[in-house]
Amino acid sequence: MQTILWLLLIYFAWLALGLLWQTRTVRGPWFFLLRAFFPNWQFYHQVGPVPHLYVRYQTKTSDWSEWHWVYPRRDRNFWHLFHNPWGNRALAEQNLVDHLSSDIKDLGEGQDASPLVTYQLVCRLAATALRRLHPDLGEGQYQLEIRLERPDPSGYISSDTVLRSPEMAL
């Protein structure tokens, strides 16, 4: 019993030390190659705006459509606690959008994001999402937009556009 008490005390002391001791963010080319295995943990640092992906399309015979939010919440189900591959895929896709938003922030103001691997992956993700939303969509163009939105129970408090892509072929 005394050993368990000591282990609990050491554990809570370790947690308190982790809360008080500030570390810098780990960066580098070696970490960049491994980050696909780690989720983006920046949501624990502070409450702030969340990056959302929006897409719109234009066919040869129509004007630009309205912006569509790509990943609205799915219905919850008790079975999803045990088997939820669609939810896991949506989390991985949102993690990719989070990484792109972080990369854009690291680039700085006015820099071109098109050479980034995360940008190219999100472009493919947006085209795939459009085809999922509109299976009958033929040839045309699409655009994607990354918005930082601060949620509120009544809607969104603020919405800032971080990136709007040029028109790309479907």
mmCIF file of C-alpha atoms in Angstrom:
data_model
loop_
_atom_site.group_PDB
_atom_site.id
_atom_site.type_symbol
_atom_site.label_atom_id
_atom_site.label_comp_id
_atom_site.label_asym_id
_atom_site.label_seq_id
_atom_site.Cartn_x
_atom_site.Cartn_y
_atom_site.Cartn_z
ATOM 1 C CA MET A 1 0.000 0.000 0.000
ATOM 2 C CA GLN A 2 2.831 2.359 0.822
ATOM 3 C CA THR A 3 4.464 1.688 -2.572
ATOM 4 C CA ILE A 4 1.282 2.677 -4.392
ATOM 5 C CA LEU A 5 1.085 5.887 -2.367
ATOM 6 C CA TRP A 6 4.680 6.771 -3.263
ATOM 7 C CA LEU A 7 4.067 6.019 -6.941
ATOM 8 C CA LEU A 8 0.983 8.280 -6.924
ATOM 9 C CA LEU A 9 2.939 11.075 -5.245
ATOM 10 C CA ILE A 10 5.754 10.771 -7.791
ATOM 11 C CA TYR A 11 3.201 10.760 -10.615
ATOM 12 C CA PHE A 12 1.459 13.933 -9.401
ATOM 13 C CA ALA A 13 4.794 15.622 -8.744
ATOM 14 C CA TRP A 14 5.792 14.786 -12.328
ATOM 15 C CA LEU A 15 2.517 16.275 -13.599
ATOM 16 C CA ALA A 16 3.014 19.451 -11.552
ATOM 17 C CA LEU A 17 6.554 19.780 -12.870
ATOM 18 C CA GLY A 18 5.254 19.366 -16.416
ATOM 19 C CA LEU A 19 2.717 22.157 -15.879
ATOM 20 C CA LEU A 20 5.259 24.575 -14.433
ATOM 21 C CA TRP A 21 8.252 23.850 -16.655
ATOM 22 C CA GLN A 22 7.972 25.537 -20.059
ATOM 23 C CA THR A 23 9.669 23.805 -22.984
ATOM 24 C CA ARG A 24 10.153 24.956 -26.519
ATOM 25 C CA THR A 25 8.470 23.293 -29.483
ATOM 26 C CA VAL A 26 10.494 20.547 -31.107
ATOM 27 C CA ARG A 27 11.273 21.393 -34.737
ATOM 28 C CA GLY A 28 13.617 20.129 -37.377
ATOM 29 C CA PRO A 29 13.755 18.180 -40.623
ATOM 30 C CA TRP A 30 13.985 14.827 -38.834
ATOM 31 C CA PHE A 31 10.828 15.578 -36.845
ATOM 32 C CA PHE A 32 9.041 16.741 -40.014
ATOM 33 C CA LEU A 33 9.386 13.248 -41.476
ATOM 34 C CA LEU A 34 7.944 11.629 -38.342
ATOM 35 C CA ARG A 35 5.068 14.022 -37.655
ATOM 36 C CA ALA A 36 2.568 11.955 -39.621
ATOM 37 C CA PHE A 37 2.642 9.563 -36.672
ATOM 38 C CA PHE A 38 1.794 12.271 -34.123
ATOM 39 C CA PRO A 39 -1.395 14.330 -33.882
ATOM 40 C CA ASN A 40 -1.202 18.094 -33.794
ATOM 41 C CA TRP A 41 -1.295 18.838 -30.040
ATOM 42 C CA GLN A 42 -1.473 22.626 -30.343
ATOM 43 C CA PHE A 43 -5.097 22.636 -29.205
ATOM 44 C CA TYR A 44 -3.828 21.968 -25.665
ATOM 45 C CA HIS A 45 -1.712 25.135 -25.557
ATOM 46 C CA GLN A 46 -4.559 27.616 -25.579
ATOM 47 C CA VAL A 47 -8.168 27.923 -26.594
ATOM 48 C CA GLY A 48 -8.285 29.562 -29.956
ATOM 49 C CA PRO A 49 -9.648 29.403 -33.455
ATOM 50 C CA VAL A 50 -9.932 26.048 -35.222
ATOM 51 C CA PRO A 51 -8.852 25.612 -38.859
ATOM 52 C CA HIS A 52 -11.698 24.457 -41.110
ATOM 53 C CA LEU A 53 -11.527 23.454 -44.747
ATOM 54 C CA TYR A 54 -14.083 24.869 -47.186
ATOM 55 C CA VAL A 55 -14.404 24.060 -50.893
ATOM 56 C CA ARG A 56 -16.406 25.400 -53.808
ATOM 57 C CA TYR A 57 -16.651 24.405 -57.446
ATOM 58 C CA GLN A 58 -17.551 25.738 -60.848
ATOM 59 C CA THR A 59 -18.601 23.714 -63.849
ATOM 60 C CA LYS A 60 -18.309 24.888 -67.442
ATOM 61 C CA THR A 61 -22.020 25.709 -67.518
ATOM 62 C CA SER A 62 -22.508 27.268 -64.063
ATOM 63 C CA ASP A 63 -21.158 29.918 -61.736
ATOM 64 C CA TRP A 64 -19.202 29.287 -58.544
ATOM 65 C CA SER A 65 -21.125 27.357 -55.917
ATOM 66 C CA GLU A 66 -21.410 28.356 -52.282
ATOM 67 C CA TRP A 67 -18.580 27.404 -49.934
ATOM 68 C CA HIS A 68 -19.107 23.936 -48.407
ATOM 69 C CA TRP A 69 -17.604 22.944 -45.070
ATOM 70 C CA VAL A 70 -15.895 19.652 -45.783
ATOM 71 C CA TYR A 71 -16.024 17.954 -42.380
ATOM 72 C CA PRO A 72 -19.224 18.570 -40.476
ATOM 73 C CA ARG A 73 -19.768 16.393 -37.428
ATOM 74 C CA ARG A 74 -21.075 12.901 -37.925
ATOM 75 C CA ASP A 75 -23.897 11.358 -35.938
ATOM 76 C CA ARG A 76 -22.743 9.582 -32.810
ATOM 77 C CA ASN A 77 -23.498 5.973 -32.173
ATOM 78 C CA PHE A 78 -22.676 3.583 -29.339
ATOM 79 C CA TRP A 79 -21.113 1.147 -31.818
ATOM 80 C CA HIS A 80 -18.588 3.837 -32.828
ATOM 81 C CA LEU A 81 -16.853 3.335 -29.484
ATOM 82 C CA PHE A 82 -15.655 -0.029 -30.793
ATOM 83 C CA HIS A 83 -15.515 0.339 -34.578
ATOM 84 C CA ASN A 84 -15.318 3.724 -36.276
ATOM 85 C CA PRO A 85 -13.073 3.749 -39.366
ATOM 86 C CA TRP A 86 -14.953 6.693 -40.938
ATOM 87 C CA GLY A 87 -14.468 8.805 -37.829
ATOM 88 C CA ASN A 88 -10.790 7.873 -37.708
ATOM 89 C CA ARG A 89 -10.387 8.898 -41.356
ATOM 90 C CA ALA A 90 -12.139 12.210 -40.679
ATOM 91 C CA LEU A 91 -9.817 12.821 -37.704
ATOM 92 C CA ALA A 92 -6.762 12.087 -39.861
ATOM 93 C CA GLU A 93 -8.042 14.471 -42.539
ATOM 94 C CA GLN A 94 -8.697 17.205 -39.969
ATOM 95 C CA ASN A 95 -5.213 16.597 -38.554
ATOM 96 C CA LEU A 96 -3.837 17.220 -42.062
ATOM 97 C CA VAL A 97 -5.741 20.523 -42.240
ATOM 98 C CA ASP A 98 -4.346 21.439 -38.790
ATOM 99 C CA HIS A 99 -0.815 20.694 -39.980
ATOM 100 C CA LEU A 100 -1.334 22.860 -43.070
ATOM 101 C CA SER A 101 -2.582 25.721 -40.912
ATOM 102 C CA SER A 102 0.472 25.354 -38.672
ATOM 103 C CA ASP A 103 2.789 25.271 -41.701
ATOM 104 C CA ILE A 104 1.191 28.439 -43.092
ATOM 105 C CA LYS A 105 1.708 30.151 -39.743
ATOM 106 C CA ASP A 106 5.365 29.063 -39.760
ATOM 107 C CA LEU A 107 5.857 30.375 -43.325
ATOM 108 C CA GLY A 108 5.016 33.911 -42.381
ATOM 109 C CA GLU A 109 2.962 36.639 -43.982
ATOM 110 C CA GLY A 110 2.743 36.699 -47.785
ATOM 111 C CA GLN A 111 4.703 33.487 -48.438
ATOM 112 C CA ASP A 112 3.603 30.962 -51.073
ATOM 113 C CA ALA A 113 2.261 27.734 -49.550
ATOM 114 C CA SER A 114 1.932 25.783 -52.811
ATOM 115 C CA PRO A 115 5.310 23.947 -52.545
ATOM 116 C CA LEU A 116 4.346 22.501 -49.147
ATOM 117 C CA VAL A 117 3.514 18.813 -49.093
ATOM 118 C CA THR A 118 0.632 19.462 -46.710
ATOM 119 C CA TYR A 119 -0.820 21.987 -49.176
ATOM 120 C CA GLN A 120 -0.683 19.492 -52.032
ATOM 121 C CA LEU A 121 -2.277 16.789 -49.862
ATOM 122 C CA VAL A 122 -5.077 19.133 -48.762
ATOM 123 C CA CYS A 123 -5.694 20.064 -52.425
ATOM 124 C CA ARG A 124 -6.190 16.386 -53.250
ATOM 125 C CA LEU A 125 -8.323 15.986 -50.148
ATOM 126 C CA ALA A 126 -10.533 18.910 -51.229
ATOM 127 C CA ALA A 127 -11.020 17.446 -54.722
ATOM 128 C CA THR A 128 -11.903 14.056 -53.232
ATOM 129 C CA ALA A 129 -14.320 15.676 -50.788
ATOM 130 C CA LEU A 130 -16.035 17.533 -53.628
ATOM 131 C CA ARG A 131 -16.506 14.300 -55.536
ATOM 132 C CA ARG A 132 -17.898 12.706 -52.385
ATOM 133 C CA LEU A 133 -20.350 15.592 -51.879
ATOM 134 C CA HIS A 134 -21.340 15.750 -55.560
ATOM 135 C CA PRO A 135 -20.849 12.368 -57.272
ATOM 136 C CA ASP A 136 -22.314 13.658 -60.554
ATOM 137 C CA LEU A 137 -19.756 16.484 -60.775
ATOM 138 C CA GLY A 138 -17.954 16.383 -64.112
ATOM 139 C CA GLU A 139 -15.145 18.561 -65.306
ATOM 140 C CA GLY A 140 -14.666 21.991 -63.882
ATOM 141 C CA GLN A 141 -12.665 23.945 -61.384
ATOM 142 C CA TYR A 142 -12.501 24.096 -57.617
ATOM 143 C CA GLN A 143 -11.035 26.251 -54.896
ATOM 144 C CA LEU A 144 -10.242 25.526 -51.298
ATOM 145 C CA GLU A 145 -10.131 27.875 -48.377
ATOM 146 C CA ILE A 146 -8.703 27.431 -44.885
ATOM 147 C CA ARG A 147 -10.528 29.513 -42.291
ATOM 148 C CA LEU A 148 -9.655 29.950 -38.643
ATOM 149 C CA GLU A 149 -13.019 29.942 -36.898
ATOM 150 C CA ARG A 150 -13.705 30.531 -33.250
ATOM 151 C CA PRO A 151 -16.754 28.425 -32.308
ATOM 152 C CA ASP A 152 -19.538 29.542 -30.014
ATOM 153 C CA PRO A 153 -22.735 27.755 -28.944
ATOM 154 C CA SER A 154 -24.732 30.149 -31.119
ATOM 155 C CA GLY A 155 -22.469 29.840 -34.178
ATOM 156 C CA TYR A 156 -19.056 31.338 -34.853
ATOM 157 C CA ILE A 157 -17.670 34.395 -33.106
ATOM 158 C CA SER A 158 -15.086 35.065 -35.794
ATOM 159 C CA SER A 159 -13.921 33.604 -39.065
ATOM 160 C CA ASP A 160 -10.592 34.616 -40.628
ATOM 161 C CA THR A 161 -9.434 33.338 -44.004
ATOM 162 C CA VAL A 162 -5.865 32.050 -43.791
ATOM 163 C CA LEU A 163 -5.514 30.671 -47.304
ATOM 164 C CA ARG A 164 -7.519 30.739 -50.505
ATOM 165 C CA SER A 165 -6.127 28.622 -53.301
ATOM 166 C CA PRO A 166 -6.131 29.593 -56.940
ATOM 167 C CA GLU A 167 -8.647 27.916 -59.229
ATOM 168 C CA MET A 168 -7.603 24.323 -59.905
ATOM 169 C CA ALA A 169 -8.914 21.762 -62.362
ATOM 170 C CA LEU A 170 -11.009 18.894 -61.001
#
